[in-house]
Coordinates of C-alpha atoms and ligand atoms in Angstrom, one line a residue:
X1 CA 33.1 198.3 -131.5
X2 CA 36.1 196.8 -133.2
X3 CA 36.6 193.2 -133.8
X4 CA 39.2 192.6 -131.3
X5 CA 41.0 189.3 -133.4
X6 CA 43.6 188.4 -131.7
X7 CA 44.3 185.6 -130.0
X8 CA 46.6 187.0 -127.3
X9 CA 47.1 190.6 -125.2
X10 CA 50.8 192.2 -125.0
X11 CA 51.9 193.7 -121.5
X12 CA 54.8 196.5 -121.5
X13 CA 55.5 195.2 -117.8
X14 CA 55.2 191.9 -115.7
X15 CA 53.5 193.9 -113.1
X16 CA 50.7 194.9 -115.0
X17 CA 50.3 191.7 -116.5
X18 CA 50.6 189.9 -113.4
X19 CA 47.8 192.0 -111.8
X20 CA 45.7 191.2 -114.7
X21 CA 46.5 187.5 -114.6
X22 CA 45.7 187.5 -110.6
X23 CA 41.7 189.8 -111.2
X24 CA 43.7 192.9 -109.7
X25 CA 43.0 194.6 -112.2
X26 CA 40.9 194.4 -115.8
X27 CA 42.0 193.3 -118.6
X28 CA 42.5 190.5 -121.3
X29 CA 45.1 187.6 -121.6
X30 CA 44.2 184.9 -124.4
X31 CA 41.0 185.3 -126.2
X32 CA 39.8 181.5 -125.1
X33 CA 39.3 183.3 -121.5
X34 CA 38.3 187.0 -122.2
X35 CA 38.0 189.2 -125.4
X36 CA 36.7 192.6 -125.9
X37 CA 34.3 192.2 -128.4
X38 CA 32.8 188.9 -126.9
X39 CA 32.5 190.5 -123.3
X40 CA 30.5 193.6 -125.4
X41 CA 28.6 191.0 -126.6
X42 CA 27.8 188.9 -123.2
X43 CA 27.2 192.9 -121.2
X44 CA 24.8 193.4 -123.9
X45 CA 22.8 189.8 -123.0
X46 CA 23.3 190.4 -119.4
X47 CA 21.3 193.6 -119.7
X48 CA 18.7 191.9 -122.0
X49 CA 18.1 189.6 -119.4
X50 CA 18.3 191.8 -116.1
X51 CA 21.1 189.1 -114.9
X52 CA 24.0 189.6 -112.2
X53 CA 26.5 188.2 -114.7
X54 CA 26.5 186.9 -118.9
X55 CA 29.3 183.8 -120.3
X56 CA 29.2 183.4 -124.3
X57 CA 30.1 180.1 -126.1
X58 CA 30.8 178.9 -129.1
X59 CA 27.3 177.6 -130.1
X60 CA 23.9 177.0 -127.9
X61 CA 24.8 173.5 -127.5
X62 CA 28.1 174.7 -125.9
X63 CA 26.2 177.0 -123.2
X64 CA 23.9 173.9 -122.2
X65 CA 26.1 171.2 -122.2
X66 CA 28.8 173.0 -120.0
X67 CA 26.0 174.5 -117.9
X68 CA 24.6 171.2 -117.4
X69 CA 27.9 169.4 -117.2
X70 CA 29.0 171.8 -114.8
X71 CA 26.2 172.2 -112.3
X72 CA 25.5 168.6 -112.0
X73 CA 27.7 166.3 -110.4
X74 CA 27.6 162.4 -110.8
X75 CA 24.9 160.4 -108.6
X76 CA 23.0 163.7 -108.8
X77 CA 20.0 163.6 -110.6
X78 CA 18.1 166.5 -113.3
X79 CA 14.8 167.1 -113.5
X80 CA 13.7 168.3 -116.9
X81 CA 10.7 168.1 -119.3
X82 CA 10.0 165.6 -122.4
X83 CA 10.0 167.9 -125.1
X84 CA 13.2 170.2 -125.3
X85 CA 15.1 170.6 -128.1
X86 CA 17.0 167.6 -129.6
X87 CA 20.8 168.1 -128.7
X88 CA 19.5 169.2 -125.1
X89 CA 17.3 165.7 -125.3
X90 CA 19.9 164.1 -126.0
X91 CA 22.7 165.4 -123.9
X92 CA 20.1 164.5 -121.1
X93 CA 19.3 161.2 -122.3
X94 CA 22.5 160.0 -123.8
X95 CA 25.4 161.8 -122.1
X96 CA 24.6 163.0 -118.7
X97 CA 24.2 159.4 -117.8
X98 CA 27.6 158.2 -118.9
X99 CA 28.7 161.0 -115.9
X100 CA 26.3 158.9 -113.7
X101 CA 23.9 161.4 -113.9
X102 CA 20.2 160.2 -113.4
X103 CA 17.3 161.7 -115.8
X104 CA 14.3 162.6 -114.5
X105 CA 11.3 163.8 -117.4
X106 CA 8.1 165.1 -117.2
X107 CA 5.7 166.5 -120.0
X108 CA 5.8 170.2 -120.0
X109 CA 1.8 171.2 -119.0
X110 CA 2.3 168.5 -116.4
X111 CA 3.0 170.8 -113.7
X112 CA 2.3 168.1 -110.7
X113 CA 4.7 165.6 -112.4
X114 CA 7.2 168.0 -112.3
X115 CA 6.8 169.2 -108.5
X116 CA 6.7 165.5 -107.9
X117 CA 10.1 165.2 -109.6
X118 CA 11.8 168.1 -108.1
X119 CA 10.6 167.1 -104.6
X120 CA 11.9 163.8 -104.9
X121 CA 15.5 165.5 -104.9
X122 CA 17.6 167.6 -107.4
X123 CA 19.7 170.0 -107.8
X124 CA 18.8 171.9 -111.0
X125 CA 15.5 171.8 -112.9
X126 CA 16.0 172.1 -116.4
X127 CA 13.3 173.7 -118.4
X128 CA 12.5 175.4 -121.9
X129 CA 9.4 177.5 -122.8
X130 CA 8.0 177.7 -125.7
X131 CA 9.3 174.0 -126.7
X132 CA 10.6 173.6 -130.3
X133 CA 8.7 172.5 -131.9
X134 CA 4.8 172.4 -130.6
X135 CA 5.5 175.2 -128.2
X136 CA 3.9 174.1 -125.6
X137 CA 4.5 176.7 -122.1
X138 CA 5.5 175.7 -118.7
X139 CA 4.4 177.6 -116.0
X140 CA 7.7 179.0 -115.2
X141 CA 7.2 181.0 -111.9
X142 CA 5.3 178.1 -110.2
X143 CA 7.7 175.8 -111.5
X144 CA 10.5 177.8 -109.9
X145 CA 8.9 178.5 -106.5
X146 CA 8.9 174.2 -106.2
X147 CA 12.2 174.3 -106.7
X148 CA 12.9 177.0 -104.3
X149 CA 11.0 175.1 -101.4
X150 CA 13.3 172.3 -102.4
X151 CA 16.5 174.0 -102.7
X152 CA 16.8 173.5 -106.4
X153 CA 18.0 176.2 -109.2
X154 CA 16.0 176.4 -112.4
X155 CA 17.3 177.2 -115.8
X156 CA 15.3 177.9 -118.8
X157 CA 16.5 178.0 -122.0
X158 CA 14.7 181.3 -124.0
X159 CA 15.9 180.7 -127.3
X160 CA 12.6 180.8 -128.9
X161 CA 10.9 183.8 -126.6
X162 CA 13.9 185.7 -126.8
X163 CA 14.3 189.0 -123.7
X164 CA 11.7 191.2 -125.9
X165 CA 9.3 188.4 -124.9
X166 CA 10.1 186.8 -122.0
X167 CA 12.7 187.0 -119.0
X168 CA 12.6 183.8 -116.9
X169 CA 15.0 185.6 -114.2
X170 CA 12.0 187.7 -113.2
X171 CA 9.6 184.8 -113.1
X172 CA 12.4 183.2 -110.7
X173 CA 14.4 181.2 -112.9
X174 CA 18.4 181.4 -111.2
X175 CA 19.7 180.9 -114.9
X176 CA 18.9 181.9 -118.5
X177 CA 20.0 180.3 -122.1
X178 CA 20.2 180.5 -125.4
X179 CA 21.2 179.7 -128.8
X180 CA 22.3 183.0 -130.2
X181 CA 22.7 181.2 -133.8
X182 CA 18.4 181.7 -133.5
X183 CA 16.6 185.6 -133.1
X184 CA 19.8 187.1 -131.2
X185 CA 21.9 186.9 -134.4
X186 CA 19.3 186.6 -136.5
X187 CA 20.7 186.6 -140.0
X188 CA 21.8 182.8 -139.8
X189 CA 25.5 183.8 -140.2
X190 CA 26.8 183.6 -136.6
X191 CA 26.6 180.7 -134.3
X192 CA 27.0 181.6 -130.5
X193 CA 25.2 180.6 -127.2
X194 CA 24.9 182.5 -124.0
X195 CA 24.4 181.9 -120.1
X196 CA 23.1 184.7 -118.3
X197 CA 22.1 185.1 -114.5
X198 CA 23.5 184.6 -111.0
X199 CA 26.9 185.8 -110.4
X200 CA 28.2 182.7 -108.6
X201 CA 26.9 180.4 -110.9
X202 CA 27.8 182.0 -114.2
X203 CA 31.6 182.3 -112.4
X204 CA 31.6 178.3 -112.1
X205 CA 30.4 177.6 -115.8
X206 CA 33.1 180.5 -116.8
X207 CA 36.1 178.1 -115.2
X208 CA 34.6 175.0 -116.6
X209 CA 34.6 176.6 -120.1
X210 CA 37.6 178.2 -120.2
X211 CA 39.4 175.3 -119.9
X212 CA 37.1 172.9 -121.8
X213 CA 37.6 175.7 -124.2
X214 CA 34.2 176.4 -126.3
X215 CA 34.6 180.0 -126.5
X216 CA 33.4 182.4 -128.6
X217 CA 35.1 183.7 -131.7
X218 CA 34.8 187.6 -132.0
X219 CA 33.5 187.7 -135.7
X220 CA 30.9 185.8 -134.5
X221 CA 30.9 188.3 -131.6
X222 CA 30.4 191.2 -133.9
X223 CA 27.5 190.1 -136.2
X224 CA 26.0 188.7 -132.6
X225 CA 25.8 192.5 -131.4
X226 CA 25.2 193.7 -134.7
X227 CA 22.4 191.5 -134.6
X228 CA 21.1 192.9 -131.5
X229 CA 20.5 196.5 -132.8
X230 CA 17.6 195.3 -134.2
X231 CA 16.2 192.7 -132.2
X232 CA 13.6 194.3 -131.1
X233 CA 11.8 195.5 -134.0
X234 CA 12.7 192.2 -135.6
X235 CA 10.7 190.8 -132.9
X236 CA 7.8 192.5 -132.7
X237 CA 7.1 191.8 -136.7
X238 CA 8.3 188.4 -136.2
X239 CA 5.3 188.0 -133.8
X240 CA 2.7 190.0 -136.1
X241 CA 3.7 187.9 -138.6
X242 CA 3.6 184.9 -136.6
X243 CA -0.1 185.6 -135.0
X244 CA -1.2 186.0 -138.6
X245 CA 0.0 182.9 -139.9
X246 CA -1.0 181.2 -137.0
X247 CA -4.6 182.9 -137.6
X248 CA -4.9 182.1 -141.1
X249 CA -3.7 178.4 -141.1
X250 CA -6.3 177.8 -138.0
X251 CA -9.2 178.7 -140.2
X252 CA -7.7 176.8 -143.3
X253 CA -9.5 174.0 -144.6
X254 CA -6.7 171.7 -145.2
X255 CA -5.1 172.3 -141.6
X256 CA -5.8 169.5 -138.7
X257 CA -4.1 171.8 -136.0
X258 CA -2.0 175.0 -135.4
X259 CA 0.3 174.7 -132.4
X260 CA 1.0 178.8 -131.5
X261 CA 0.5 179.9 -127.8
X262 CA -1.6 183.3 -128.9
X263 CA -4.5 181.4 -130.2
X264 CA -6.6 180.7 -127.6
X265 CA -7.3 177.2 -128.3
X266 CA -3.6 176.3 -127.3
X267 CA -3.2 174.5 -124.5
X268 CA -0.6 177.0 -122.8
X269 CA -2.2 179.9 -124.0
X270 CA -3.2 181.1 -120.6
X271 CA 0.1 180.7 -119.0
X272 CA 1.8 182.7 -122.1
X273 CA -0.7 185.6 -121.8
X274 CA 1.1 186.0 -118.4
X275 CA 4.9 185.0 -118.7
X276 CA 4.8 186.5 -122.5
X277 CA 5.0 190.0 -123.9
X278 CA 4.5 188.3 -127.7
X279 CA 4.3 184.8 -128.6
X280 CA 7.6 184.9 -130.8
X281 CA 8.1 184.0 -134.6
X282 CA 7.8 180.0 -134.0
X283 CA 4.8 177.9 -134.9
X284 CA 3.7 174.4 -135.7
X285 CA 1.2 172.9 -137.7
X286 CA -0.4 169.3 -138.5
X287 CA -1.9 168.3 -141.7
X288 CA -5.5 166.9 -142.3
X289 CA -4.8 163.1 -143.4
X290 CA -5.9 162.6 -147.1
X291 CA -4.9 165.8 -148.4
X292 CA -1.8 167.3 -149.4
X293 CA 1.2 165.7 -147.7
X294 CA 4.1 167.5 -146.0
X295 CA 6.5 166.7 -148.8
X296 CA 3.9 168.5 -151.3
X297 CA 3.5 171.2 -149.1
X298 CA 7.4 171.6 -148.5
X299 CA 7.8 171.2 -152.1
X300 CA 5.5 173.9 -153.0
X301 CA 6.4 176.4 -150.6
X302 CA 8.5 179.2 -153.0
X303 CA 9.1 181.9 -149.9
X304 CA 10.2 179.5 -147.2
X305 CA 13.6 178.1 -147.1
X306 CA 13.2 174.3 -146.6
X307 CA 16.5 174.3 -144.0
X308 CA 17.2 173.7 -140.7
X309 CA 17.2 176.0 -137.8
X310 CA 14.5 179.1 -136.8
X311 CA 14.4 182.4 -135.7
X312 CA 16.0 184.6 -138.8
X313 CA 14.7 186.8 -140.8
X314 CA 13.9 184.6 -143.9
X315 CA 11.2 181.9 -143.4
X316 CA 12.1 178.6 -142.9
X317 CA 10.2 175.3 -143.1
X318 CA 11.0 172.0 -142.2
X319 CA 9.7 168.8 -140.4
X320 CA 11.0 167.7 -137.1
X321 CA 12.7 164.5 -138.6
X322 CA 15.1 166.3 -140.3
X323 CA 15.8 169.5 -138.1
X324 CA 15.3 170.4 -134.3
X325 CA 14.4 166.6 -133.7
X326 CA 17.0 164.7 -136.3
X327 CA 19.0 163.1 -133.2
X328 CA 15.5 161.5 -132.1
X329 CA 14.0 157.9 -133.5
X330 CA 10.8 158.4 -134.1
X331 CA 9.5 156.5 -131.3
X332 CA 10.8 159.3 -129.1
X333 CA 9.3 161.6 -131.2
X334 CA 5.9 160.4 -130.6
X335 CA 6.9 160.3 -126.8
X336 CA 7.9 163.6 -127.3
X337 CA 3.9 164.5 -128.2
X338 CA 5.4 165.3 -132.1
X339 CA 3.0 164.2 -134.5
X340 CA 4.7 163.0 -137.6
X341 CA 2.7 165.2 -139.9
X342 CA 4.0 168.0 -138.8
X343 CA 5.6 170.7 -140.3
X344 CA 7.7 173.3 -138.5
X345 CA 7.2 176.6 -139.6
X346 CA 9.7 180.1 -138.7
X347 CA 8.3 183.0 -139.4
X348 CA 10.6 185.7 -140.7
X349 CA 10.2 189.1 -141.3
X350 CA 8.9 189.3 -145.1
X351 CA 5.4 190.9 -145.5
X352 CA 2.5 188.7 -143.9
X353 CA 0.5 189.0 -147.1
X354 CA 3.2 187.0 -149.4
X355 CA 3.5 184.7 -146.6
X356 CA -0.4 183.7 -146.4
X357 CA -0.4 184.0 -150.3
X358 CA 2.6 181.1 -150.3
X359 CA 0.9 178.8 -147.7
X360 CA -2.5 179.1 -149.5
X361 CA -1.0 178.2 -153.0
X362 CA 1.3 175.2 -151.0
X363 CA -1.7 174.0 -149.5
X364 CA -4.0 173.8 -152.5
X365 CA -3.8 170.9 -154.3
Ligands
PLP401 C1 19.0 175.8 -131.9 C2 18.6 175.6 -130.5 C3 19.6 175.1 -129.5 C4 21.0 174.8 -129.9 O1 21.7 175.9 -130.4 P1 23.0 175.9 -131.4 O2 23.4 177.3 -131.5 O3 22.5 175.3 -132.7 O4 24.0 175.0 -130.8 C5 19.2 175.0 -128.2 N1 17.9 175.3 -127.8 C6 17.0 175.7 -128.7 C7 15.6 175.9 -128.2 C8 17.3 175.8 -130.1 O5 16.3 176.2 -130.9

């Protein structure tokens, strides 16, 4: 597929450009609306996710905040959980009420809460499963069968899971998101965000976006589908590796807890074993007190990159101060359920023996 670069698409006739400005026929205008290579890249995630219809953006935080800003009208209110990630949280929190939009949060395992919330009235239900960054699952279908009965549409953003591990449409969910900076692209060198799902929902974010403009740009396009050719055996050693580390810091010593939905003693771990093919390459772990401390262990680690964002092929490490959860004070970390010695840990592809090797030296003191 070629990068498609241009900004604007040259008509020999009015007629023909006409009937592609009025839908009568396909086409592209101005890149801002349509572009080949971006529309490669959104049939491509539309198939992914078994969806009606697929919009790109110019970053995750484009696809949720024009979803959201979109589908929720003022004196409406959302329903959405405690722990998504931080721009989200703070989109909810901060901006959604300047549009006189009311916030309405409950923890993700709290599954009554939420069917308490989404009774009370609403017209979308915004979820995310796994959570960044203690992964905690929400039962998506049941979740979504409330909403139903209460004329509500779910979306769930799926950045973490990714399609090889998890489709919310077939659990229900009306909408899909993600960050495609994360495991779609997964080389951290192309920063995109996608809404897939139904047709007539996708077609209203489309307007709102095309004039508030966050569009894609078709490099980013091109290493997004180039990314794709290998997502899914980047995934499936992603969650090896992941289940291994996950494993190994559970039975380590210096370890107070390991927060990954395929050990059994998660919390969600029943929930995942249905919703979930694989548990992805995210994890997070707390430190015993008195030991060594997270800026030891951070210091020490040689293979992980100390940097902010997940799902690429290189490990990364970081704490949720100064990555998914920077936009937070700490007190709403610690409502959040984020325990402040914990260290966030994205498990790439390298091989899972020089990865234990490098957590066992960063961990002994
Ligand atoms: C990174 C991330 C986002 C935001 O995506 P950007 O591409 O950085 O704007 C949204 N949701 C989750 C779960 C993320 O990890």
């Amino acid at each position: 597929m070629p990068i498609v670069q241009n900004i604007a698409f040259g008509y020999d006739t009015l007629a023909e450009w006409h009937d592609v400005a009025i839908g009568k026929r396909t086409g592209h205008i101005y890149s801002r609306n349509t572009n080949p290579t971006v529309a490669l890249f959104e049939e491509k995630m539309r198939q992914l996710e078994g969806a009606e219809a697929a919009i790109s953006f110019s970053s995750g935080m484009a696809a949720i905040s024009n979803t959201l800003l979109e589908l929720v009208q003022p004196g409406e209110q959302i329903v959405s959980i405690t722990e998504t990630y931080g721009g989200t949280n703070r989109l909810i929190s901060e901006f959604l009420p300047r549009n006189h939009v009311r916030t309405r949060l409950a923890r993700p395992e709290d599954q009554t809460g939420l069917e308490t919330l989404i009774a009370d009235g609403t017209p979308l239900v915004y979820l995310e499963s796994p959570t960044n960054p203690t992964m905690q699952v929400v039962d998506i279908q049941r979740v979504c069968e409330a909403a139903k009965q209460a004329g509500a549409i779910v979306v769930v953003d799926n950045t973490i899971a990714t399609p090889i591990n998890q489709n919310p449409l077939s659990l229900g969910a009306d909408l899909v998101i993600h960050s495609a900076s994360k495991f779609i692209g997964g080389h951290g060198d192309a920063m995109g965000g996608v809404l897939c799902g139904r047709r007539d929902l996708v077609k209203r974010v489309f307007r709102y976006r095309e004039i508030h403009g966050a569009a894609l740009d078709p490099f980013a396009a091109f290493l997004l589908v180039r990314g794709l050719k290998t997502l899914a055996i980047r995934m499936e050693r992603h969650n090896d590796n992941a289940l291994r580390v996950a494993q190994f810091l559970d039975a380590h010593p210096a370890i107070e807890r390991v927060f990954y939905p395929a050990l059994p003693s998660h919390p969600g771990h029943a929930i995942a074993s249905r919703q979930m093919r694989g548990s992805s390459g995210m994890l997070s772990f707390v430190l015993k007190e008195g030991g060594a401390t997270v800026a030891d262990v951070l210091q020490r680690l040689r293979l992980a990159r100390r940097a902010a964002s997940l799902g690429h092929v290189e490990t990364f490490a970081g704490i949720p101060s100064t990555t998914s959860h920077v936009e937070c004070s700490m007190e709403q970390r610690k409502a959040m359920g984020i325990p402040e010695l914990l260290i966030r840990y994205s498990v790439g592809i390298e091989d899972s023996s020089d990865l234990l090797a490098d957590l066992e030296n960063a961990l002994t003191l």
